[in-house]
Amino acid sequence: MNQAREWLQQAQSVVALTGAGISAESGIPTFRGPGGLWRNFKPEQLATPEAFSADPDLVWEWYEWRRSLIAAAQPNPGHLALAAFERRAPDLVLVTQNVDGLHDRAGSERIVKLHGDIWIDRCLDCDAEQTVRFDDARVVSSHYCGCGGLLRPGVVWFGEALPLDAWRAAEQAVRRAEVVLVVGTSSVVYPAAGLIPMAKSAGAKVIEVNPEQTALSGEIDCCLRGKAGEILPALLG
Ligand code: BV8
């Protein structure tokens, strides 16, 4: 931990790459961990354009269930430690695979959302986007746009390209970073996971915060085994 702290304190530019694990302590199930299933469906079976065109109501039910979980959740000390570090550090860019918006609610500002935002609906016909405000009393609105088109969640599904501007911003940040802090991701989803070897080839030190070994732990310079909500406040404080 001391070595990782030293690298972070000396670095001019830092990237934090986060995945579902940083929201686990907020009570949001991760994609591939326990609790990630919903009605015995794996996320990869529902988070696809094919699943949505086959049964939009089923896919919407899954997203409304996730929205209700996230609405009831709070950012945890891991999210808050990253937001506080951004205010102190000379240059921190937070690149997240998460769509839950908990980094925004924790106060982070320089956020690159690789996989979109669960709080945005987008019209399949006119492409109009609207931000959803979820409150407990909210009756699930109809998922139709004013133009009559069907709305979809504003997230990136498997088989869909990442938003070009977000991907470019992530690449640019990783290429200039001296340290990349990888938090709560199994590093199996691409192209996001490709940012880790990209950071290594650009000469960055890579730190991993995860209770478990991941697909890319072998490429990591410093593996901190533990929960983000416990390690990040000590690491970044
Ligand atoms: C694309 C939004 C091409 C939706 C998500 C090689 C190159 C390019 C593509 C591919 C490739 N190989 C395969 C592909 C296809 C695919 C892919 O990667 N598949 C995987 C399953 C093999 N990739 C794609 O389809 C991507 N698109 O490549 O398009 C293209 C190009 C041009 C034109 C057309 C097409 C799109 C991928 C995006 C999919 N959308 N989310 C939604 O959320 O509903 S991905 C989804 O997985 C989430 O965003 C999630 O964040 C992400 C990654 O998962 P993790 O975050 O890592 O979560 P996971 O559960 O796996 O792990 C949690 C970790 O946390 C664990 O390690 C655990 O130990 C740890 N943990 C637990 N508790 C804690 C903790 N850590 C810290 N503290 C704790 N307390």
PDB file of C-alpha atoms and ligand atoms in Angstrom:
ATOM      1  CA  MET A   1       0.000   0.000   0.000  1.00  0.00           C
ATOM      2  CA  ASN A   2       2.841   2.451   0.811  1.00  0.00           C
ATOM      3  CA  GLN A   3       4.397   1.956  -2.609  1.00  0.00           C
ATOM      4  CA  ALA A   4       1.013   2.611  -4.265  1.00  0.00           C
ATOM      5  CA  ARG A   5       0.449   5.691  -2.094  1.00  0.00           C
ATOM      6  CA  GLU A   6       3.868   7.037  -3.074  1.00  0.00           C
ATOM      7  CA  TRP A   7       3.210   6.543  -6.805  1.00  0.00           C
ATOM      8  CA  LEU A   8      -0.141   8.334  -6.482  1.00  0.00           C
ATOM      9  CA  GLN A   9       1.299  11.248  -4.505  1.00  0.00           C
ATOM     10  CA  GLN A  10       4.136  11.766  -7.004  1.00  0.00           C
ATOM     11  CA  ALA A  11       1.982  11.435 -10.112  1.00  0.00           C
ATOM     12  CA  GLN A  12       0.959  14.487 -12.127  1.00  0.00           C
ATOM     13  CA  SER A  13      -1.734  12.637 -14.102  1.00  0.00           C
ATOM     14  CA  VAL A  14      -3.822   9.765 -12.724  1.00  0.00           C
ATOM     15  CA  VAL A  15      -6.646   7.731 -14.274  1.00  0.00           C
ATOM     16  CA  ALA A  16      -9.080   5.750 -12.137  1.00  0.00           C
ATOM     17  CA  LEU A  17     -10.796   2.952 -14.106  1.00  0.00           C
ATOM     18  CA  THR A  18     -13.805   1.620 -12.215  1.00  0.00           C
ATOM     19  CA  GLY A  19     -16.191  -1.289 -12.647  1.00  0.00           C
ATOM     20  CA  ALA A  20     -19.237  -2.724 -10.912  1.00  0.00           C
ATOM     21  CA  GLY A  21     -17.217  -3.723  -7.836  1.00  0.00           C
ATOM     22  CA  ILE A  22     -16.927  -0.129  -6.613  1.00  0.00           C
ATOM     23  CA  SER A  23     -20.731  -0.018  -6.274  1.00  0.00           C
ATOM     24  CA  ALA A  24     -20.955  -3.427  -4.549  1.00  0.00           C
ATOM     25  CA  GLU A  25     -20.716  -1.862  -1.065  1.00  0.00           C
ATOM     26  CA  SER A  26     -23.615   0.409  -2.022  1.00  0.00           C
ATOM     27  CA  GLY A  27     -25.705  -2.733  -2.407  1.00  0.00           C
ATOM     28  CA  ILE A  28     -25.663  -2.874  -6.207  1.00  0.00           C
ATOM     29  CA  PRO A  29     -25.043  -6.459  -7.416  1.00  0.00           C
ATOM     30  CA  THR A  30     -22.022  -6.830  -9.692  1.00  0.00           C
ATOM     31  CA  PHE A  31     -22.387  -8.331 -13.158  1.00  0.00           C
ATOM     32  CA  ARG A  32     -20.546 -11.583 -12.606  1.00  0.00           C
ATOM     33  CA  GLY A  33     -20.605 -11.931  -8.848  1.00  0.00           C
ATOM     34  CA  PRO A  34     -23.286 -13.356  -6.559  1.00  0.00           C
ATOM     35  CA  GLY A  35     -26.601 -11.541  -6.901  1.00  0.00           C
ATOM     36  CA  GLY A  36     -25.791 -10.453 -10.456  1.00  0.00           C
ATOM     37  CA  LEU A  37     -28.551 -12.651 -11.801  1.00  0.00           C
ATOM     38  CA  TRP A  38     -32.114 -11.442 -12.233  1.00  0.00           C
ATOM     39  CA  ARG A  39     -34.811 -14.089 -12.729  1.00  0.00           C
ATOM     40  CA  ASN A  40     -31.988 -16.457 -13.691  1.00  0.00           C
ATOM     41  CA  PHE A  41     -30.973 -14.261 -16.620  1.00  0.00           C
ATOM     42  CA  LYS A  42     -27.315 -13.297 -16.964  1.00  0.00           C
ATOM     43  CA  PRO A  43     -26.702  -9.620 -17.806  1.00  0.00           C
ATOM     44  CA  GLU A  44     -25.112 -10.654 -21.105  1.00  0.00           C
ATOM     45  CA  GLN A  45     -28.493 -12.222 -22.053  1.00  0.00           C
ATOM     46  CA  LEU A  46     -30.444  -9.016 -21.427  1.00  0.00           C
ATOM     47  CA  ALA A  47     -27.973  -6.189 -22.171  1.00  0.00           C
ATOM     48  CA  THR A  48     -28.087  -6.702 -25.953  1.00  0.00           C
ATOM     49  CA  PRO A  49     -30.001  -5.112 -28.855  1.00  0.00           C
ATOM     50  CA  GLU A  50     -31.278  -8.579 -29.792  1.00  0.00           C
ATOM     51  CA  ALA A  51     -32.780  -9.164 -26.328  1.00  0.00           C
ATOM     52  CA  PHE A  52     -34.436  -5.740 -26.448  1.00  0.00           C
ATOM     53  CA  SER A  53     -35.961  -6.214 -29.883  1.00  0.00           C
ATOM     54  CA  ALA A  54     -37.126  -9.705 -28.924  1.00  0.00           C
ATOM     55  CA  ASP A  55     -38.774  -8.612 -25.669  1.00  0.00           C
ATOM     56  CA  PRO A  56     -38.525  -4.898 -24.827  1.00  0.00           C
ATOM     57  CA  ASP A  57     -40.881  -5.260 -21.851  1.00  0.00           C
ATOM     58  CA  LEU A  58     -38.648  -7.906 -20.210  1.00  0.00           C
ATOM     59  CA  VAL A  59     -35.507  -5.827 -20.744  1.00  0.00           C
ATOM     60  CA  TRP A  60     -37.270  -2.733 -19.478  1.00  0.00           C
ATOM     61  CA  GLU A  61     -38.363  -4.636 -16.349  1.00  0.00           C
ATOM     62  CA  TRP A  62     -34.712  -5.487 -15.659  1.00  0.00           C
ATOM     63  CA  TYR A  63     -33.617  -1.852 -16.069  1.00  0.00           C
ATOM     64  CA  GLU A  64     -36.480  -0.539 -13.922  1.00  0.00           C
ATOM     65  CA  TRP A  65     -35.476  -3.075 -11.223  1.00  0.00           C
ATOM     66  CA  ARG A  66     -31.855  -1.857 -11.419  1.00  0.00           C
ATOM     67  CA  ARG A  67     -32.986   1.790 -11.340  1.00  0.00           C
ATOM     68  CA  SER A  68     -35.015   1.095  -8.174  1.00  0.00           C
ATOM     69  CA  LEU A  69     -31.959  -0.516  -6.500  1.00  0.00           C
ATOM     70  CA  ILE A  70     -29.697   2.376  -7.492  1.00  0.00           C
ATOM     71  CA  ALA A  71     -32.260   5.021  -6.443  1.00  0.00           C
ATOM     72  CA  ALA A  72     -32.332   3.467  -2.954  1.00  0.00           C
ATOM     73  CA  ALA A  73     -28.511   3.228  -2.804  1.00  0.00           C
ATOM     74  CA  GLN A  74     -25.972   5.767  -1.633  1.00  0.00           C
ATOM     75  CA  PRO A  75     -22.409   6.384  -2.835  1.00  0.00           C
ATOM     76  CA  ASN A  76     -20.017   4.501  -0.527  1.00  0.00           C
ATOM     77  CA  PRO A  77     -16.616   5.542   0.924  1.00  0.00           C
ATOM     78  CA  GLY A  78     -14.924   4.253  -2.235  1.00  0.00           C
ATOM     79  CA  HIS A  79     -16.887   6.633  -4.490  1.00  0.00           C
ATOM     80  CA  LEU A  80     -16.391   9.472  -1.987  1.00  0.00           C
ATOM     81  CA  ALA A  81     -12.622   8.908  -1.698  1.00  0.00           C
ATOM     82  CA  LEU A  82     -12.239   9.204  -5.487  1.00  0.00           C
ATOM     83  CA  ALA A  83     -14.322  12.421  -5.539  1.00  0.00           C
ATOM     84  CA  ALA A  84     -12.197  13.924  -2.729  1.00  0.00           C
ATOM     85  CA  PHE A  85      -8.980  12.875  -4.487  1.00  0.00           C
ATOM     86  CA  GLU A  86     -10.154  14.600  -7.694  1.00  0.00           C
ATOM     87  CA  ARG A  87     -10.499  17.869  -5.777  1.00  0.00           C
ATOM     88  CA  ARG A  88      -6.930  17.602  -4.434  1.00  0.00           C
ATOM     89  CA  ALA A  89      -5.001  15.916  -7.258  1.00  0.00           C
ATOM     90  CA  PRO A  90      -3.502  17.946 -10.124  1.00  0.00           C
ATOM     91  CA  ASP A  91      -5.135  15.783 -12.792  1.00  0.00           C
ATOM     92  CA  LEU A  92      -7.492  12.852 -12.107  1.00  0.00           C
ATOM     93  CA  VAL A  93      -9.774  11.489 -14.821  1.00  0.00           C
ATOM     94  CA  LEU A  94     -12.358   8.935 -13.696  1.00  0.00           C
ATOM     95  CA  VAL A  95     -13.117   6.434 -16.470  1.00  0.00           C
ATOM     96  CA  THR A  96     -16.042   4.263 -15.462  1.00  0.00           C
ATOM     97  CA  GLN A  97     -17.731   1.207 -16.968  1.00  0.00           C
ATOM     98  CA  ASN A  98     -20.606   1.741 -14.544  1.00  0.00           C
ATOM     99  CA  VAL A  99     -23.922   3.212 -15.630  1.00  0.00           C
ATOM    100  CA  ASP A 100     -25.369   3.754 -12.124  1.00  0.00           C
ATOM    101  CA  GLY A 101     -24.452   7.421 -11.666  1.00  0.00           C
ATOM    102  CA  LEU A 102     -23.050   6.872  -8.154  1.00  0.00           C
ATOM    103  CA  HIS A 103     -19.758   8.597  -9.044  1.00  0.00           C
ATOM    104  CA  ASP A 104     -21.757  11.709 -10.055  1.00  0.00           C
ATOM    105  CA  ARG A 105     -23.740  11.588  -6.810  1.00  0.00           C
ATOM    106  CA  ALA A 106     -20.468  11.229  -4.836  1.00  0.00           C
ATOM    107  CA  GLY A 107     -19.279  14.537  -6.334  1.00  0.00           C
ATOM    108  CA  SER A 108     -16.852  13.368  -9.022  1.00  0.00           C
ATOM    109  CA  GLU A 109     -16.872  15.740 -12.001  1.00  0.00           C
ATOM    110  CA  ARG A 110     -14.272  14.609 -14.531  1.00  0.00           C
ATOM    111  CA  ILE A 111     -16.072  11.372 -15.415  1.00  0.00           C
ATOM    112  CA  VAL A 112     -15.788   9.467 -18.715  1.00  0.00           C
ATOM    113  CA  LYS A 113     -18.752   7.084 -19.034  1.00  0.00           C
ATOM    114  CA  LEU A 114     -17.640   4.267 -21.348  1.00  0.00           C
ATOM    115  CA  HIS A 115     -20.921   2.327 -21.198  1.00  0.00           C
ATOM    116  CA  GLY A 116     -23.500   5.128 -21.017  1.00  0.00           C
ATOM    117  CA  ASP A 117     -25.926   6.072 -18.284  1.00  0.00           C
ATOM    118  CA  ILE A 118     -28.872   4.090 -16.902  1.00  0.00           C
ATOM    119  CA  TRP A 119     -30.605   7.395 -16.066  1.00  0.00           C
ATOM    120  CA  ILE A 120     -30.979   8.350 -19.726  1.00  0.00           C
ATOM    121  CA  ASP A 121     -33.751   7.140 -22.052  1.00  0.00           C
ATOM    122  CA  ARG A 122     -33.115   7.380 -25.799  1.00  0.00           C
ATOM    123  CA  CYS A 123     -35.737   7.199 -28.565  1.00  0.00           C
ATOM    124  CA  LEU A 124     -35.162   4.487 -31.179  1.00  0.00           C
ATOM    125  CA  ASP A 125     -36.889   6.647 -33.807  1.00  0.00           C
ATOM    126  CA  CYS A 126     -35.839  10.277 -33.270  1.00  0.00           C
ATOM    127  CA  ASP A 127     -32.739   9.679 -31.084  1.00  0.00           C
ATOM    128  CA  ALA A 128     -33.992  12.266 -28.542  1.00  0.00           C
ATOM    129  CA  GLU A 129     -32.563  11.687 -25.063  1.00  0.00           C
ATOM    130  CA  GLN A 130     -34.220  12.451 -21.738  1.00  0.00           C
ATOM    131  CA  THR A 131     -32.850  12.172 -18.220  1.00  0.00           C
ATOM    132  CA  VAL A 132     -35.005  10.043 -15.929  1.00  0.00           C
ATOM    133  CA  ARG A 133     -35.618  11.155 -12.370  1.00  0.00           C
ATOM    134  CA  PHE A 134     -36.418   8.084 -10.335  1.00  0.00           C
ATOM    135  CA  ASP A 135     -38.323   8.497  -7.081  1.00  0.00           C
ATOM    136  CA  ASP A 136     -40.016   5.760  -5.076  1.00  0.00           C
ATOM    137  CA  ALA A 137     -43.450   7.130  -5.806  1.00  0.00           C
ATOM    138  CA  ARG A 138     -42.707   7.109  -9.502  1.00  0.00           C
ATOM    139  CA  VAL A 139     -45.062   4.930 -11.452  1.00  0.00           C
ATOM    140  CA  VAL A 140     -43.022   3.412 -14.236  1.00  0.00           C
ATOM    141  CA  SER A 141     -43.759   5.727 -17.116  1.00  0.00           C
ATOM    142  CA  SER A 142     -44.584   4.393 -20.546  1.00  0.00           C
ATOM    143  CA  HIS A 143     -41.428   3.785 -22.491  1.00  0.00           C
ATOM    144  CA  TYR A 144     -42.541   5.822 -25.480  1.00  0.00           C
ATOM    145  CA  CYS A 145     -41.180   9.094 -26.806  1.00  0.00           C
ATOM    146  CA  GLY A 146     -43.415  12.067 -27.619  1.00  0.00           C
ATOM    147  CA  CYS A 147     -42.788  11.218 -31.282  1.00  0.00           C
ATOM    148  CA  GLY A 148     -44.333   7.796 -30.680  1.00  0.00           C
ATOM    149  CA  GLY A 149     -41.028   5.945 -30.907  1.00  0.00           C
ATOM    150  CA  LEU A 150     -40.000   3.267 -28.404  1.00  0.00           C
ATOM    151  CA  LEU A 151     -37.482   4.402 -25.779  1.00  0.00           C
ATOM    152  CA  ARG A 152     -34.402   2.345 -24.802  1.00  0.00           C
ATOM    153  CA  PRO A 153     -32.022   2.816 -21.870  1.00  0.00           C
ATOM    154  CA  GLY A 154     -29.100   5.122 -22.753  1.00  0.00           C
ATOM    155  CA  VAL A 155     -26.484   2.434 -22.099  1.00  0.00           C
ATOM    156  CA  VAL A 156     -24.020   0.582 -24.386  1.00  0.00           C
ATOM    157  CA  TRP A 157     -25.166  -2.995 -24.923  1.00  0.00           C
ATOM    158  CA  PHE A 158     -22.951  -5.957 -25.784  1.00  0.00           C
ATOM    159  CA  GLY A 159     -22.248  -5.854 -29.511  1.00  0.00           C
ATOM    160  CA  GLU A 160     -22.636  -2.054 -29.611  1.00  0.00           C
ATOM    161  CA  ALA A 161     -19.778   0.362 -30.126  1.00  0.00           C
ATOM    162  CA  LEU A 162     -18.750   2.587 -27.228  1.00  0.00           C
ATOM    163  CA  PRO A 163     -19.447   6.316 -27.676  1.00  0.00           C
ATOM    164  CA  LEU A 164     -16.496   7.564 -29.743  1.00  0.00           C
ATOM    165  CA  ASP A 165     -15.988  10.729 -27.701  1.00  0.00           C
ATOM    166  CA  ALA A 166     -15.894   8.764 -24.446  1.00  0.00           C
ATOM    167  CA  TRP A 167     -13.502   6.168 -25.856  1.00  0.00           C
ATOM    168  CA  ARG A 168     -11.177   8.827 -27.240  1.00  0.00           C
ATOM    169  CA  ALA A 169     -11.207  10.723 -23.919  1.00  0.00           C
ATOM    170  CA  ALA A 170     -10.374   7.504 -22.063  1.00  0.00           C
ATOM    171  CA  GLU A 171      -7.513   6.645 -24.435  1.00  0.00           C
ATOM    172  CA  GLN A 172      -6.095  10.169 -24.213  1.00  0.00           C
ATOM    173  CA  ALA A 173      -6.219  10.152 -20.397  1.00  0.00           C
ATOM    174  CA  VAL A 174      -4.607   6.707 -20.149  1.00  0.00           C
ATOM    175  CA  ARG A 175      -1.823   7.592 -22.579  1.00  0.00           C
ATOM    176  CA  ARG A 176      -0.764  10.599 -20.465  1.00  0.00           C
ATOM    177  CA  ALA A 177      -1.269   9.014 -17.021  1.00  0.00           C
ATOM    178  CA  GLU A 178       1.689   8.078 -14.846  1.00  0.00           C
ATOM    179  CA  VAL A 179      -0.584   5.964 -12.627  1.00  0.00           C
ATOM    180  CA  VAL A 180      -3.766   4.024 -13.475  1.00  0.00           C
ATOM    181  CA  LEU A 181      -5.873   2.883 -10.520  1.00  0.00           C
ATOM    182  CA  VAL A 182      -8.114  -0.063 -11.533  1.00  0.00           C
ATOM    183  CA  VAL A 183     -10.955  -0.536  -9.070  1.00  0.00           C
ATOM    184  CA  GLY A 184     -13.676  -3.205  -8.917  1.00  0.00           C
ATOM    185  CA  THR A 185     -13.521  -4.693 -12.387  1.00  0.00           C
ATOM    186  CA  SER A 186     -13.017  -8.306 -13.453  1.00  0.00           C
ATOM    187  CA  SER A 187     -11.270  -6.937 -16.577  1.00  0.00           C
ATOM    188  CA  VAL A 188     -13.160  -9.278 -18.918  1.00  0.00           C
ATOM    189  CA  VAL A 189     -15.208  -6.721 -20.864  1.00  0.00           C
ATOM    190  CA  TYR A 190     -13.523  -5.146 -23.893  1.00  0.00           C
ATOM    191  CA  PRO A 191     -12.550  -2.702 -25.189  1.00  0.00           C
ATOM    192  CA  ALA A 192     -12.623  -1.162 -21.639  1.00  0.00           C
ATOM    193  CA  ALA A 193     -10.234  -3.779 -20.223  1.00  0.00           C
ATOM    194  CA  GLY A 194      -7.852  -2.981 -23.095  1.00  0.00           C
ATOM    195  CA  LEU A 195      -7.098   0.317 -21.351  1.00  0.00           C
ATOM    196  CA  ILE A 196      -4.971  -1.628 -18.854  1.00  0.00           C
ATOM    197  CA  PRO A 197      -2.371  -3.029 -21.297  1.00  0.00           C
ATOM    198  CA  MET A 198      -2.568   0.345 -23.081  1.00  0.00           C
ATOM    199  CA  ALA A 199      -1.548   2.058 -19.822  1.00  0.00           C
ATOM    200  CA  LYS A 200       1.286  -0.422 -19.318  1.00  0.00           C
ATOM    201  CA  SER A 201       2.659   0.107 -22.814  1.00  0.00           C
ATOM    202  CA  ALA A 202       2.504   3.874 -22.229  1.00  0.00           C
ATOM    203  CA  GLY A 203       4.759   3.381 -19.200  1.00  0.00           C
ATOM    204  CA  ALA A 204       2.178   3.890 -16.433  1.00  0.00           C
ATOM    205  CA  LYS A 205       2.220   2.142 -13.073  1.00  0.00           C
ATOM    206  CA  VAL A 206      -1.014   0.166 -12.658  1.00  0.00           C
ATOM    207  CA  ILE A 207      -2.590  -0.454  -9.244  1.00  0.00           C
ATOM    208  CA  GLU A 208      -5.516  -2.864  -8.817  1.00  0.00           C
ATOM    209  CA  VAL A 209      -8.026  -2.678  -5.949  1.00  0.00           C
ATOM    210  CA  ASN A 210     -10.110  -5.853  -5.856  1.00  0.00           C
ATOM    211  CA  PRO A 211     -10.823  -8.556  -3.246  1.00  0.00           C
ATOM    212  CA  GLU A 212     -10.133 -11.157  -5.944  1.00  0.00           C
ATOM    213  CA  GLN A 213      -7.605 -11.881  -8.657  1.00  0.00           C
ATOM    214  CA  THR A 214      -8.750 -10.676 -12.104  1.00  0.00           C
ATOM    215  CA  ALA A 215      -8.130 -11.609 -15.727  1.00  0.00           C
ATOM    216  CA  LEU A 216      -5.369  -8.989 -15.915  1.00  0.00           C
ATOM    217  CA  SER A 217      -3.852  -9.173 -12.414  1.00  0.00           C
ATOM    218  CA  GLY A 218      -0.699 -10.562 -14.042  1.00  0.00           C
ATOM    219  CA  GLU A 219      -0.143  -7.213 -15.782  1.00  0.00           C
ATOM    220  CA  ILE A 220      -0.674  -5.167 -12.627  1.00  0.00           C
ATOM    221  CA  ASP A 221       2.271  -3.536 -10.794  1.00  0.00           C
ATOM    222  CA  CYS A 222       0.588  -3.453  -7.368  1.00  0.00           C
ATOM    223  CA  CYS A 223      -2.452  -5.583  -6.428  1.00  0.00           C
ATOM    224  CA  LEU A 224      -4.277  -4.383  -3.300  1.00  0.00           C
ATOM    225  CA  ARG A 225      -6.586  -7.220  -2.289  1.00  0.00           C
ATOM    226  CA  GLY A 226      -9.615  -5.845  -0.506  1.00  0.00           C
ATOM    227  CA  LYS A 227     -12.810  -3.837  -0.798  1.00  0.00           C
ATOM    228  CA  ALA A 228     -12.812  -0.455  -2.521  1.00  0.00           C
ATOM    229  CA  GLY A 229     -14.766   1.151   0.334  1.00  0.00           C
ATOM    230  CA  GLU A 230     -12.009   0.176   2.761  1.00  0.00           C
ATOM    231  CA  ILE A 231      -8.853   0.488   0.647  1.00  0.00           C
ATOM    232  CA  LEU A 232      -9.534   3.727  -1.294  1.00  0.00           C
ATOM    233  CA  PRO A 233      -9.968   6.011   1.754  1.00  0.00           C
ATOM    234  CA  ALA A 234      -6.627   4.719   3.116  1.00  0.00           C
ATOM    235  CA  LEU A 235      -4.904   4.800  -0.280  1.00  0.00           C
ATOM    236  CA  LEU A 236      -6.118   8.235  -1.402  1.00  0.00           C
ATOM    237  CA  GLY A 237      -6.635   9.954   1.942  1.00  0.00           C
TER     238      GLY A 237
HETATM  239  C1  BV8 B   1     -17.935  -3.730 -28.588  1.00  0.00           C
HETATM  240  C2  BV8 B   1     -23.770  -1.375 -19.944  1.00  0.00           C
HETATM  241  C3  BV8 B   1     -17.680  -3.680 -30.925  1.00  0.00           C
HETATM  242  C4  BV8 B   1     -25.065  -2.120 -20.020  1.00  0.00           C
HETATM  243  C5  BV8 B   1     -21.986  -3.006 -20.286  1.00  0.00           C
HETATM  244  C6  BV8 B   1     -12.623  -7.700 -27.851  1.00  0.00           C
HETATM  245  C7  BV8 B   1     -12.666  -6.415 -28.386  1.00  0.00           C
HETATM  246  C8  BV8 B   1     -13.891  -5.751 -28.520  1.00  0.00           C
HETATM  247  C9  BV8 B   1     -15.074  -6.379 -28.101  1.00  0.00           C
HETATM  248  C10 BV8 B   1     -15.033  -7.638 -27.576  1.00  0.00           C
HETATM  249  C11 BV8 B   1     -13.818  -8.304 -27.449  1.00  0.00           C
HETATM  250  N1  BV8 B   1     -14.081  -9.518 -26.899  1.00  0.00           N
HETATM  251  C12 BV8 B   1     -15.399  -9.636 -26.660  1.00  0.00           C
HETATM  252  C13 BV8 B   1     -16.007  -8.528 -27.085  1.00  0.00           C
HETATM  253  C14 BV8 B   1     -17.446  -8.302 -27.014  1.00  0.00           C
HETATM  254  C15 BV8 B   1     -17.911  -7.665 -25.711  1.00  0.00           C
HETATM  255  C16 BV8 B   1     -17.237  -8.230 -24.495  1.00  0.00           C
HETATM  256  O1  BV8 B   1     -16.277  -7.660 -23.997  1.00  0.00           O
HETATM  257  N2  BV8 B   1     -17.758  -9.342 -23.985  1.00  0.00           N
HETATM  258  C17 BV8 B   1     -17.234  -9.918 -22.767  1.00  0.00           C
HETATM  259  C18 BV8 B   1     -18.391 -10.477 -21.936  1.00  0.00           C
HETATM  260  C19 BV8 B   1     -16.255 -11.013 -23.172  1.00  0.00           C
HETATM  261  N3  BV8 B   1     -17.741  -6.240 -25.755  1.00  0.00           N
HETATM  262  C20 BV8 B   1     -18.721  -5.495 -26.307  1.00  0.00           C
HETATM  263  O2  BV8 B   1     -19.700  -5.964 -26.836  1.00  0.00           O
HETATM  264  C21 BV8 B   1     -18.515  -4.001 -26.292  1.00  0.00           C
HETATM  265  N4  BV8 B   1     -18.770  -3.492 -27.601  1.00  0.00           N
HETATM  266  O3  BV8 B   1     -16.881  -4.260 -28.465  1.00  0.00           O
HETATM  267  O4  BV8 B   1     -18.434  -3.337 -29.801  1.00  0.00           O
HETATM  268  C22 BV8 B   1     -18.208  -2.849 -32.019  1.00  0.00           C
HETATM  269  C23 BV8 B   1     -17.354  -1.945 -32.641  1.00  0.00           C
HETATM  270  C24 BV8 B   1     -17.847  -1.202 -33.686  1.00  0.00           C
HETATM  271  C25 BV8 B   1     -19.188  -1.322 -34.068  1.00  0.00           C
HETATM  272  C26 BV8 B   1     -20.037  -2.218 -33.418  1.00  0.00           C
HETATM  273  C27 BV8 B   1     -19.555  -2.990 -32.393  1.00  0.00           C
HETATM  274  C28 BV8 B   1     -19.547  -3.321 -25.380  1.00  0.00           C
HETATM  275  C29 BV8 B   1     -19.321  -3.721 -23.962  1.00  0.00           C
HETATM  276  C30 BV8 B   1     -20.248  -2.883 -23.058  1.00  0.00           C
HETATM  277  C31 BV8 B   1     -21.367  -3.728 -22.550  1.00  0.00           C
HETATM  278  N5  BV8 B   1     -22.161  -2.975 -21.573  1.00  0.00           N
HETATM  279  N6  BV8 B   1     -22.721  -2.257 -19.440  1.00  0.00           N
HETATM  280  C32 BV8 B   1     -25.666  -2.309 -18.655  1.00  0.00           C
HETATM  281  O5  BV8 B   1     -25.024  -2.025 -17.625  1.00  0.00           O
HETATM  282  O6  BV8 B   1     -26.826  -2.768 -18.629  1.00  0.00           O
HETATM  283  S1  BV8 B   1     -20.759  -3.969 -19.683  1.00  0.00           S
HETATM  284  C33 BV8 B   1     -20.947  -4.368 -18.054  1.00  0.00           C
HETATM  285  O7  BV8 B   1     -19.769  -5.112 -17.764  1.00  0.00           O
HETATM  286  C34 BV8 B   1     -20.968  -3.228 -17.062  1.00  0.00           C
HETATM  287  O8  BV8 B   1     -20.726  -1.966 -17.617  1.00  0.00           O
HETATM  288  C35 BV8 B   1     -19.800  -3.616 -16.153  1.00  0.00           C
HETATM  289  O9  BV8 B   1     -19.233  -2.525 -15.513  1.00  0.00           O
HETATM  290  C36 BV8 B   1     -18.897  -4.178 -17.174  1.00  0.00           C
HETATM  291  C37 BV8 B   1     -17.654  -4.854 -16.772  1.00  0.00           C
HETATM  292  O10 BV8 B   1     -17.930  -5.714 -15.716  1.00  0.00           O
HETATM  293  P1  BV8 B   1     -17.258  -5.348 -14.312  1.00  0.00           P
HETATM  294  O11 BV8 B   1     -17.512  -3.928 -14.036  1.00  0.00           O
HETATM  295  O12 BV8 B   1     -15.842  -5.785 -14.329  1.00  0.00           O
HETATM  296  O13 BV8 B   1     -18.133  -6.186 -13.318  1.00  0.00           O
HETATM  297  P2  BV8 B   1     -17.935  -7.707 -12.905  1.00  0.00           P
HETATM  298  O14 BV8 B   1     -19.170  -8.131 -12.191  1.00  0.00           O
HETATM  299  O15 BV8 B   1     -17.458  -8.501 -14.089  1.00  0.00           O
HETATM  300  O16 BV8 B   1     -16.709  -7.666 -11.890  1.00  0.00           O
HETATM  301  C38 BV8 B   1     -16.854  -7.000 -10.653  1.00  0.00           C
HETATM  302  C39 BV8 B   1     -15.489  -7.011  -9.995  1.00  0.00           C
HETATM  303  O17 BV8 B   1     -15.589  -6.281  -8.773  1.00  0.00           O
HETATM  304  C40 BV8 B   1     -14.973  -8.389  -9.644  1.00  0.00           C
HETATM  305  O18 BV8 B   1     -13.627  -8.513 -10.040  1.00  0.00           O
HETATM  306  C41 BV8 B   1     -15.082  -8.456  -8.120  1.00  0.00           C
HETATM  307  O19 BV8 B   1     -14.059  -9.231  -7.539  1.00  0.00           O
HETATM  308  C42 BV8 B   1     -14.912  -7.006  -7.769  1.00  0.00           C
HETATM  309  N7  BV8 B   1     -15.510  -6.590  -6.495  1.00  0.00           N
HETATM  310  C43 BV8 B   1     -16.593  -7.105  -5.859  1.00  0.00           C
HETATM  311  N8  BV8 B   1     -16.820  -6.412  -4.711  1.00  0.00           N
HETATM  312  C44 BV8 B   1     -15.867  -5.447  -4.651  1.00  0.00           C
HETATM  313  C45 BV8 B   1     -15.032  -5.544  -5.778  1.00  0.00           C
HETATM  314  N9  BV8 B   1     -13.992  -4.721  -5.993  1.00  0.00           N
HETATM  315  C46 BV8 B   1     -13.751  -3.776  -5.074  1.00  0.00           C
HETATM  316  N10 BV8 B   1     -14.503  -3.601  -3.967  1.00  0.00           N
HETATM  317  C47 BV8 B   1     -15.561  -4.420  -3.710  1.00  0.00           C
HETATM  318  N11 BV8 B   1     -16.301  -4.250  -2.596  1.00  0.00           N
END
